[in-house]
Short mmCIF file of N, CA and C in Angstrom, two decimals:
data_model
loop_
_atom_site.label_atom_id
_atom_site.label_comp_id
_atom_site.label_asym_id
_atom_site.label_seq_id
_atom_site.Cartn_x
_atom_site.Cartn_y
_atom_site.Cartn_z
N MET A 288 4.58 -22.69 14.46
CA MET A 288 5.75 -22.23 15.13
C MET A 288 5.55 -22.37 16.62
N SER A 289 6.59 -22.81 17.28
CA SER A 289 6.47 -22.93 18.71
C SER A 289 7.78 -22.58 19.37
N MET A 290 7.68 -22.07 20.57
CA MET A 290 8.86 -21.76 21.36
C MET A 290 9.48 -23.06 21.83
N SER A 291 10.77 -23.06 22.02
CA SER A 291 11.42 -24.26 22.52
C SER A 291 12.48 -23.85 23.53
N ALA A 292 12.40 -24.44 24.72
CA ALA A 292 13.33 -24.11 25.78
C ALA A 292 14.73 -24.63 25.49
N ASP A 293 14.86 -25.58 24.55
CA ASP A 293 16.18 -26.15 24.26
C ASP A 293 17.01 -25.31 23.29
N LEU A 294 16.47 -24.22 22.82
CA LEU A 294 17.19 -23.35 21.89
C LEU A 294 17.99 -22.29 22.65
N PRO A 295 19.16 -21.93 22.13
CA PRO A 295 19.88 -20.82 22.75
C PRO A 295 19.08 -19.53 22.58
N ALA A 296 19.27 -18.61 23.49
CA ALA A 296 18.56 -17.34 23.43
C ALA A 296 19.00 -16.55 22.21
N PRO A 297 18.09 -15.76 21.64
CA PRO A 297 18.49 -14.90 20.53
C PRO A 297 19.36 -13.75 21.06
N PRO A 298 20.01 -13.02 20.17
CA PRO A 298 20.82 -11.88 20.61
C PRO A 298 19.97 -10.87 21.37
N ASP A 299 20.56 -10.22 22.35
CA ASP A 299 19.88 -9.21 23.15
C ASP A 299 19.97 -7.86 22.44
N VAL A 300 19.04 -7.60 21.53
CA VAL A 300 19.08 -6.38 20.73
C VAL A 300 17.87 -5.48 20.95
N ARG A 301 16.97 -5.89 21.81
CA ARG A 301 15.77 -5.09 22.08
C ARG A 301 16.16 -3.67 22.51
N GLY A 302 15.51 -2.68 21.87
CA GLY A 302 15.77 -1.29 22.20
C GLY A 302 16.94 -0.68 21.47
N ARG A 303 17.64 -1.46 20.70
CA ARG A 303 18.81 -0.96 19.96
C ARG A 303 18.37 0.13 18.99
N SER A 304 19.04 1.26 19.02
CA SER A 304 18.69 2.40 18.17
C SER A 304 18.98 2.12 16.70
N LEU A 305 18.06 2.54 15.85
CA LEU A 305 18.25 2.49 14.41
C LEU A 305 18.17 3.90 13.81
N ASP A 306 18.34 4.91 14.69
CA ASP A 306 18.28 6.30 14.24
C ASP A 306 19.30 6.55 13.14
N GLY A 307 18.87 7.27 12.12
CA GLY A 307 19.76 7.62 11.03
C GLY A 307 20.61 8.82 11.37
N GLY A 308 21.60 9.07 10.54
CA GLY A 308 22.48 10.23 10.72
C GLY A 308 21.98 11.39 9.88
N ALA A 309 22.43 11.44 8.65
CA ALA A 309 22.05 12.52 7.74
C ALA A 309 20.58 12.38 7.36
N PRO A 310 19.91 13.50 7.14
CA PRO A 310 18.51 13.42 6.70
C PRO A 310 18.39 12.70 5.35
N TYR A 311 17.25 12.06 5.15
CA TYR A 311 16.96 11.40 3.89
C TYR A 311 16.05 12.32 3.08
N VAL A 312 16.41 12.51 1.81
CA VAL A 312 15.62 13.35 0.91
C VAL A 312 15.13 12.48 -0.24
N ILE A 313 13.83 12.50 -0.49
CA ILE A 313 13.26 11.80 -1.62
C ILE A 313 13.48 12.67 -2.85
N ASN A 314 14.38 12.25 -3.70
CA ASN A 314 14.75 13.02 -4.88
C ASN A 314 13.60 13.03 -5.89
N ALA A 315 13.26 14.21 -6.40
CA ALA A 315 12.13 14.34 -7.33
C ALA A 315 12.33 13.52 -8.60
N ASN A 316 13.55 13.50 -9.13
CA ASN A 316 13.81 12.73 -10.35
C ASN A 316 13.71 11.23 -10.09
N GLU A 317 14.20 10.78 -8.94
CA GLU A 317 14.08 9.36 -8.60
C GLU A 317 12.63 8.98 -8.37
N ASN A 318 11.87 9.86 -7.74
CA ASN A 318 10.45 9.61 -7.54
C ASN A 318 9.73 9.49 -8.89
N ALA A 319 10.07 10.40 -9.81
CA ALA A 319 9.45 10.35 -11.15
C ALA A 319 9.79 9.04 -11.86
N ALA A 320 11.06 8.63 -11.77
CA ALA A 320 11.47 7.38 -12.41
C ALA A 320 10.75 6.18 -11.79
N LEU A 321 10.61 6.19 -10.48
CA LEU A 321 9.89 5.11 -9.80
C LEU A 321 8.44 5.09 -10.26
N CYS A 322 7.80 6.25 -10.27
CA CYS A 322 6.40 6.32 -10.71
C CYS A 322 6.25 5.79 -12.12
N HIS A 323 7.13 6.21 -13.02
CA HIS A 323 7.05 5.75 -14.41
C HIS A 323 7.24 4.24 -14.50
N SER A 324 8.15 3.70 -13.68
CA SER A 324 8.37 2.24 -13.71
C SER A 324 7.14 1.48 -13.21
N LEU A 325 6.30 2.16 -12.43
CA LEU A 325 5.07 1.55 -11.92
C LEU A 325 3.85 1.87 -12.81
N GLY A 326 4.10 2.58 -13.91
CA GLY A 326 3.03 2.88 -14.85
C GLY A 326 2.13 4.01 -14.41
N THR A 327 2.66 4.91 -13.60
CA THR A 327 1.87 6.05 -13.15
C THR A 327 2.69 7.32 -13.31
N GLU A 328 2.03 8.43 -13.25
CA GLU A 328 2.70 9.73 -13.33
C GLU A 328 2.97 10.25 -11.93
N PRO A 329 4.09 10.96 -11.74
CA PRO A 329 4.33 11.57 -10.44
C PRO A 329 3.28 12.64 -10.15
N ALA A 330 2.96 12.81 -8.90
CA ALA A 330 1.96 13.80 -8.51
C ALA A 330 2.46 15.21 -8.81
N HIS A 331 1.55 16.08 -9.18
CA HIS A 331 1.92 17.46 -9.51
C HIS A 331 1.99 18.36 -8.28
N ASP A 332 1.59 17.83 -7.13
CA ASP A 332 1.59 18.65 -5.92
C ASP A 332 2.84 18.47 -5.07
N GLY A 333 3.85 17.73 -5.59
CA GLY A 333 5.10 17.55 -4.86
C GLY A 333 5.10 16.37 -3.91
N THR A 334 3.99 15.62 -3.87
CA THR A 334 3.99 14.45 -3.00
C THR A 334 4.74 13.31 -3.69
N ALA A 335 5.37 12.49 -2.87
CA ALA A 335 6.12 11.34 -3.36
C ALA A 335 5.22 10.11 -3.38
N HIS A 336 5.63 9.13 -4.17
CA HIS A 336 4.89 7.86 -4.19
C HIS A 336 4.93 7.26 -2.78
N PRO A 337 3.82 6.69 -2.32
CA PRO A 337 3.76 6.16 -0.95
C PRO A 337 4.75 5.03 -0.65
N ILE A 338 5.25 4.32 -1.67
CA ILE A 338 6.21 3.24 -1.41
C ILE A 338 7.49 3.78 -0.78
N TYR A 339 7.69 5.07 -0.86
CA TYR A 339 8.86 5.67 -0.20
C TYR A 339 8.80 5.52 1.32
N TYR A 340 7.64 5.14 1.85
CA TYR A 340 7.62 4.86 3.29
C TYR A 340 8.66 3.79 3.60
N PHE A 341 8.77 2.79 2.73
CA PHE A 341 9.70 1.70 2.96
C PHE A 341 11.11 2.07 2.49
N ILE A 342 11.21 2.63 1.31
CA ILE A 342 12.52 2.97 0.74
C ILE A 342 13.24 3.97 1.62
N ALA A 343 12.57 5.05 1.99
CA ALA A 343 13.22 6.12 2.76
C ALA A 343 13.62 5.65 4.16
N THR A 344 12.77 4.88 4.81
CA THR A 344 13.12 4.44 6.16
C THR A 344 14.27 3.43 6.12
N GLN A 345 14.25 2.52 5.15
CA GLN A 345 15.32 1.53 5.06
C GLN A 345 16.66 2.18 4.72
N LEU A 346 16.64 3.10 3.75
CA LEU A 346 17.89 3.73 3.33
C LEU A 346 18.36 4.79 4.33
N GLY A 347 17.43 5.36 5.07
CA GLY A 347 17.80 6.43 6.00
C GLY A 347 18.10 5.99 7.41
N MET A 348 17.82 4.71 7.73
CA MET A 348 18.11 4.26 9.10
C MET A 348 19.61 4.22 9.33
N GLY A 349 20.01 4.12 10.57
CA GLY A 349 21.41 4.26 10.95
C GLY A 349 22.31 3.10 10.61
N VAL A 350 21.77 2.01 10.09
CA VAL A 350 22.58 0.87 9.66
C VAL A 350 22.05 0.39 8.31
N THR A 351 22.89 -0.31 7.60
CA THR A 351 22.44 -0.94 6.36
C THR A 351 21.64 -2.19 6.71
N VAL A 352 21.01 -2.79 5.72
CA VAL A 352 20.33 -4.05 5.95
C VAL A 352 21.33 -5.09 6.45
N ALA A 353 22.51 -5.14 5.83
CA ALA A 353 23.54 -6.06 6.30
C ALA A 353 23.94 -5.74 7.74
N GLY A 354 24.01 -4.46 8.06
CA GLY A 354 24.35 -4.05 9.43
C GLY A 354 23.28 -4.43 10.43
N LEU A 355 22.02 -4.30 10.04
CA LEU A 355 20.91 -4.72 10.91
C LEU A 355 21.00 -6.22 11.18
N CYS A 356 21.25 -6.98 10.12
CA CYS A 356 21.41 -8.43 10.29
C CYS A 356 22.60 -8.73 11.20
N GLU A 357 23.69 -8.03 11.01
CA GLU A 357 24.88 -8.24 11.84
C GLU A 357 24.59 -7.96 13.31
N LEU A 358 23.82 -6.90 13.60
CA LEU A 358 23.42 -6.62 14.99
C LEU A 358 22.74 -7.82 15.61
N CYS A 359 22.01 -8.56 14.78
CA CYS A 359 21.26 -9.73 15.25
C CYS A 359 22.06 -11.02 15.15
N GLY A 360 23.36 -10.90 14.87
CA GLY A 360 24.20 -12.09 14.76
C GLY A 360 23.85 -12.95 13.57
N PHE A 361 23.40 -12.31 12.49
CA PHE A 361 22.92 -13.03 11.31
C PHE A 361 23.66 -12.52 10.08
N ASP A 362 24.08 -13.42 9.21
CA ASP A 362 24.75 -13.05 7.97
C ASP A 362 23.71 -12.79 6.89
N VAL A 363 23.70 -11.59 6.34
CA VAL A 363 22.71 -11.22 5.33
C VAL A 363 22.74 -12.19 4.14
N ALA A 364 23.89 -12.82 3.88
CA ALA A 364 23.99 -13.79 2.78
C ALA A 364 23.14 -15.04 3.02
N ASP A 365 22.70 -15.24 4.28
CA ASP A 365 21.85 -16.38 4.59
C ASP A 365 20.38 -16.13 4.29
N GLY A 366 20.04 -14.95 3.80
CA GLY A 366 18.70 -14.70 3.28
C GLY A 366 17.64 -14.28 4.27
N PRO A 367 17.73 -13.07 4.82
CA PRO A 367 16.61 -12.59 5.64
C PRO A 367 15.37 -12.43 4.76
N MET A 368 14.20 -12.62 5.36
CA MET A 368 12.95 -12.52 4.60
C MET A 368 12.00 -11.56 5.30
N ILE A 369 11.46 -10.63 4.54
CA ILE A 369 10.45 -9.72 5.07
C ILE A 369 9.13 -10.46 5.08
N ILE A 370 8.50 -10.54 6.26
CA ILE A 370 7.21 -11.22 6.33
C ILE A 370 6.07 -10.26 6.65
N GLY A 371 6.41 -9.01 6.94
CA GLY A 371 5.35 -8.05 7.20
C GLY A 371 5.89 -6.64 7.31
N SER A 372 5.06 -5.70 6.91
CA SER A 372 5.38 -4.29 7.03
C SER A 372 4.07 -3.54 7.16
N ALA A 373 3.88 -2.89 8.29
CA ALA A 373 2.67 -2.10 8.52
C ALA A 373 3.09 -0.64 8.64
N VAL A 374 2.30 0.24 8.07
CA VAL A 374 2.64 1.66 8.10
C VAL A 374 1.44 2.49 8.49
N ARG A 375 1.70 3.55 9.22
CA ARG A 375 0.68 4.54 9.55
C ARG A 375 1.20 5.89 9.05
N PHE A 376 0.48 6.46 8.09
CA PHE A 376 0.83 7.78 7.56
C PHE A 376 0.11 8.84 8.38
N ASP A 377 0.86 9.80 8.89
CA ASP A 377 0.27 10.93 9.58
C ASP A 377 0.25 12.19 8.72
N ALA A 378 0.98 12.15 7.62
CA ALA A 378 1.04 13.26 6.66
C ALA A 378 1.59 12.70 5.35
N PRO A 379 1.36 13.39 4.24
CA PRO A 379 1.92 12.92 2.97
C PRO A 379 3.44 13.06 2.96
N LEU A 380 4.09 12.28 2.10
CA LEU A 380 5.52 12.40 1.86
C LEU A 380 5.73 13.36 0.70
N TYR A 381 6.77 14.18 0.80
CA TYR A 381 7.07 15.14 -0.24
C TYR A 381 8.48 14.94 -0.78
N VAL A 382 8.63 15.21 -2.07
CA VAL A 382 9.96 15.16 -2.67
C VAL A 382 10.74 16.40 -2.23
N ASP A 383 12.05 16.26 -2.28
CA ASP A 383 12.99 17.35 -1.99
C ASP A 383 12.82 17.96 -0.60
N ARG A 384 12.32 17.18 0.34
CA ARG A 384 12.19 17.61 1.73
C ARG A 384 13.02 16.67 2.59
N PRO A 385 13.87 17.22 3.46
CA PRO A 385 14.68 16.34 4.31
C PRO A 385 13.86 15.75 5.47
N TYR A 386 14.02 14.45 5.65
CA TYR A 386 13.36 13.74 6.75
C TYR A 386 14.42 13.06 7.62
N ARG A 387 14.24 13.12 8.91
CA ARG A 387 15.06 12.33 9.82
C ARG A 387 14.42 10.96 9.96
N VAL A 388 15.26 9.96 10.13
CA VAL A 388 14.76 8.62 10.38
C VAL A 388 15.13 8.25 11.81
N THR A 389 14.12 7.86 12.57
CA THR A 389 14.35 7.39 13.93
C THR A 389 13.80 5.97 14.03
N GLY A 390 14.29 5.23 14.98
CA GLY A 390 13.75 3.89 15.14
C GLY A 390 14.53 3.05 16.13
N SER A 391 14.00 1.86 16.35
CA SER A 391 14.66 0.92 17.25
C SER A 391 14.14 -0.49 17.00
N ILE A 392 14.90 -1.44 17.49
CA ILE A 392 14.49 -2.84 17.44
C ILE A 392 13.49 -3.06 18.57
N LEU A 393 12.32 -3.57 18.23
CA LEU A 393 11.28 -3.82 19.23
C LEU A 393 11.51 -5.14 19.94
N HIS A 394 11.77 -6.20 19.18
CA HIS A 394 12.09 -7.48 19.80
C HIS A 394 12.58 -8.48 18.76
N ILE A 395 13.16 -9.53 19.28
CA ILE A 395 13.59 -10.66 18.46
C ILE A 395 13.23 -11.91 19.26
N GLU A 396 12.64 -12.86 18.56
CA GLU A 396 12.17 -14.07 19.22
C GLU A 396 12.65 -15.29 18.43
N ARG A 397 13.22 -16.24 19.11
CA ARG A 397 13.69 -17.47 18.46
C ARG A 397 12.58 -18.51 18.53
N LYS A 398 12.32 -19.14 17.37
CA LYS A 398 11.25 -20.13 17.25
C LYS A 398 11.69 -21.28 16.38
N ARG A 399 10.91 -22.34 16.45
CA ARG A 399 11.06 -23.45 15.51
C ARG A 399 9.91 -23.34 14.51
N SER A 400 10.24 -23.64 13.27
CA SER A 400 9.26 -23.60 12.19
C SER A 400 9.38 -24.89 11.38
N ARG A 401 8.26 -25.43 10.96
CA ARG A 401 8.31 -26.63 10.11
C ARG A 401 8.99 -26.33 8.79
N LYS A 402 8.80 -25.13 8.28
CA LYS A 402 9.34 -24.78 6.97
C LYS A 402 10.81 -24.36 7.03
N PHE A 403 11.17 -23.56 8.04
CA PHE A 403 12.51 -22.99 8.09
C PHE A 403 13.42 -23.60 9.14
N GLY A 404 12.91 -24.46 9.98
CA GLY A 404 13.70 -24.96 11.10
C GLY A 404 13.76 -23.88 12.17
N VAL A 405 14.91 -23.68 12.74
CA VAL A 405 15.06 -22.62 13.75
C VAL A 405 15.16 -21.28 13.03
N MET A 406 14.47 -20.31 13.58
CA MET A 406 14.49 -18.97 12.99
C MET A 406 14.30 -17.93 14.08
N ASP A 407 14.77 -16.74 13.79
CA ASP A 407 14.49 -15.60 14.65
C ASP A 407 13.46 -14.72 13.93
N VAL A 408 12.49 -14.26 14.68
CA VAL A 408 11.52 -13.30 14.15
C VAL A 408 11.90 -11.95 14.73
N LEU A 409 12.29 -11.04 13.85
CA LEU A 409 12.77 -9.71 14.22
C LEU A 409 11.69 -8.69 13.90
N GLU A 410 11.42 -7.80 14.84
CA GLU A 410 10.47 -6.71 14.61
C GLU A 410 11.13 -5.40 15.00
N TYR A 411 11.06 -4.43 14.09
CA TYR A 411 11.64 -3.12 14.38
C TYR A 411 10.74 -2.02 13.83
N ARG A 412 10.86 -0.87 14.45
CA ARG A 412 10.02 0.27 14.10
C ARG A 412 10.91 1.40 13.61
N LEU A 413 10.44 2.05 12.53
CA LEU A 413 11.13 3.21 11.98
C LEU A 413 10.11 4.32 11.74
N ALA A 414 10.55 5.56 11.90
CA ALA A 414 9.67 6.70 11.64
C ALA A 414 10.41 7.70 10.75
N LEU A 415 9.65 8.34 9.86
CA LEU A 415 10.15 9.50 9.13
C LEU A 415 9.65 10.72 9.87
N VAL A 416 10.56 11.60 10.20
CA VAL A 416 10.25 12.75 11.03
C VAL A 416 10.54 14.03 10.26
N ASP A 417 9.58 14.94 10.28
CA ASP A 417 9.71 16.26 9.66
C ASP A 417 9.61 17.28 10.79
N GLY A 418 10.72 17.92 11.08
CA GLY A 418 10.73 18.85 12.22
C GLY A 418 10.61 18.06 13.51
N ASP A 419 9.51 18.27 14.22
CA ASP A 419 9.31 17.55 15.48
C ASP A 419 8.11 16.61 15.43
N ARG A 420 7.62 16.29 14.22
CA ARG A 420 6.47 15.39 14.15
C ARG A 420 6.72 14.24 13.20
N ASP A 421 6.18 13.09 13.57
CA ASP A 421 6.26 11.91 12.71
C ASP A 421 5.37 12.11 11.49
N VAL A 422 5.92 11.86 10.33
CA VAL A 422 5.15 11.86 9.09
C VAL A 422 4.56 10.47 8.88
N LEU A 423 5.34 9.47 9.26
CA LEU A 423 4.86 8.10 9.20
C LEU A 423 5.65 7.26 10.18
N VAL A 424 5.03 6.15 10.56
CA VAL A 424 5.68 5.15 11.41
C VAL A 424 5.42 3.79 10.77
N THR A 425 6.49 3.01 10.61
CA THR A 425 6.35 1.67 10.05
C THR A 425 6.96 0.64 10.99
N THR A 426 6.32 -0.49 11.06
CA THR A 426 6.83 -1.62 11.82
C THR A 426 7.07 -2.76 10.84
N ASN A 427 8.31 -3.21 10.79
CA ASN A 427 8.71 -4.26 9.86
C ASN A 427 9.01 -5.54 10.63
N THR A 428 8.62 -6.66 10.05
CA THR A 428 8.87 -7.96 10.66
C THR A 428 9.62 -8.83 9.65
N TRP A 429 10.72 -9.38 10.10
CA TRP A 429 11.56 -10.22 9.26
C TRP A 429 11.75 -11.58 9.91
N VAL A 430 12.00 -12.58 9.09
CA VAL A 430 12.45 -13.89 9.55
C VAL A 430 13.93 -14.02 9.20
N LEU A 431 14.70 -14.44 10.18
CA LEU A 431 16.12 -14.72 9.99
C LEU A 431 16.31 -16.23 10.19
N PRO A 432 16.36 -17.00 9.10
CA PRO A 432 16.51 -18.46 9.25
C PRO A 432 17.86 -18.80 9.89
N ARG A 433 17.82 -19.61 10.91
CA ARG A 433 19.04 -20.00 11.65
C ARG A 433 19.38 -21.45 11.31
N ARG A 434 19.80 -21.66 10.05
CA ARG A 434 20.08 -23.02 9.58
C ARG A 434 21.14 -23.71 10.44
N GLU A 435 22.06 -22.93 10.98
CA GLU A 435 23.12 -23.51 11.81
C GLU A 435 22.58 -24.10 13.11
N LEU A 436 21.35 -23.72 13.51
CA LEU A 436 20.75 -24.24 14.74
C LEU A 436 19.70 -25.32 14.47
N SER A 437 19.40 -25.57 13.21
CA SER A 437 18.34 -26.53 12.86
C SER A 437 18.84 -27.95 12.89
#
């Protein structure tokens, strides 16, 4: 992948808020169903399966996936691809506890790729917040193929 001066600039979305509105609650029954689908039993101490780091932040952020793509001038029907997700847990996740989701777009960079042609690499950060402390922080990286620019 290499930068190219001949490409139009990507949308100016750096710093755009992704804060959610209503708190997100990991439902105990949904957690149990998810655990069973993964061949494990739900924890008896009220903790949720760790994959909820992704589910809760994505569903609880202030826009839908389609809305996030739209902010970036990208049609979700064109196939955004997740290429990375890093998470730092500062505390366990619990079922039936309301969490606020906060976040923002960190950056978007337009590049050329041999495989995808022109693409935007989008990076955004989301946090699950309990009271005044982060329970976890995740940074997600997506590729938005820009076939119309290739």
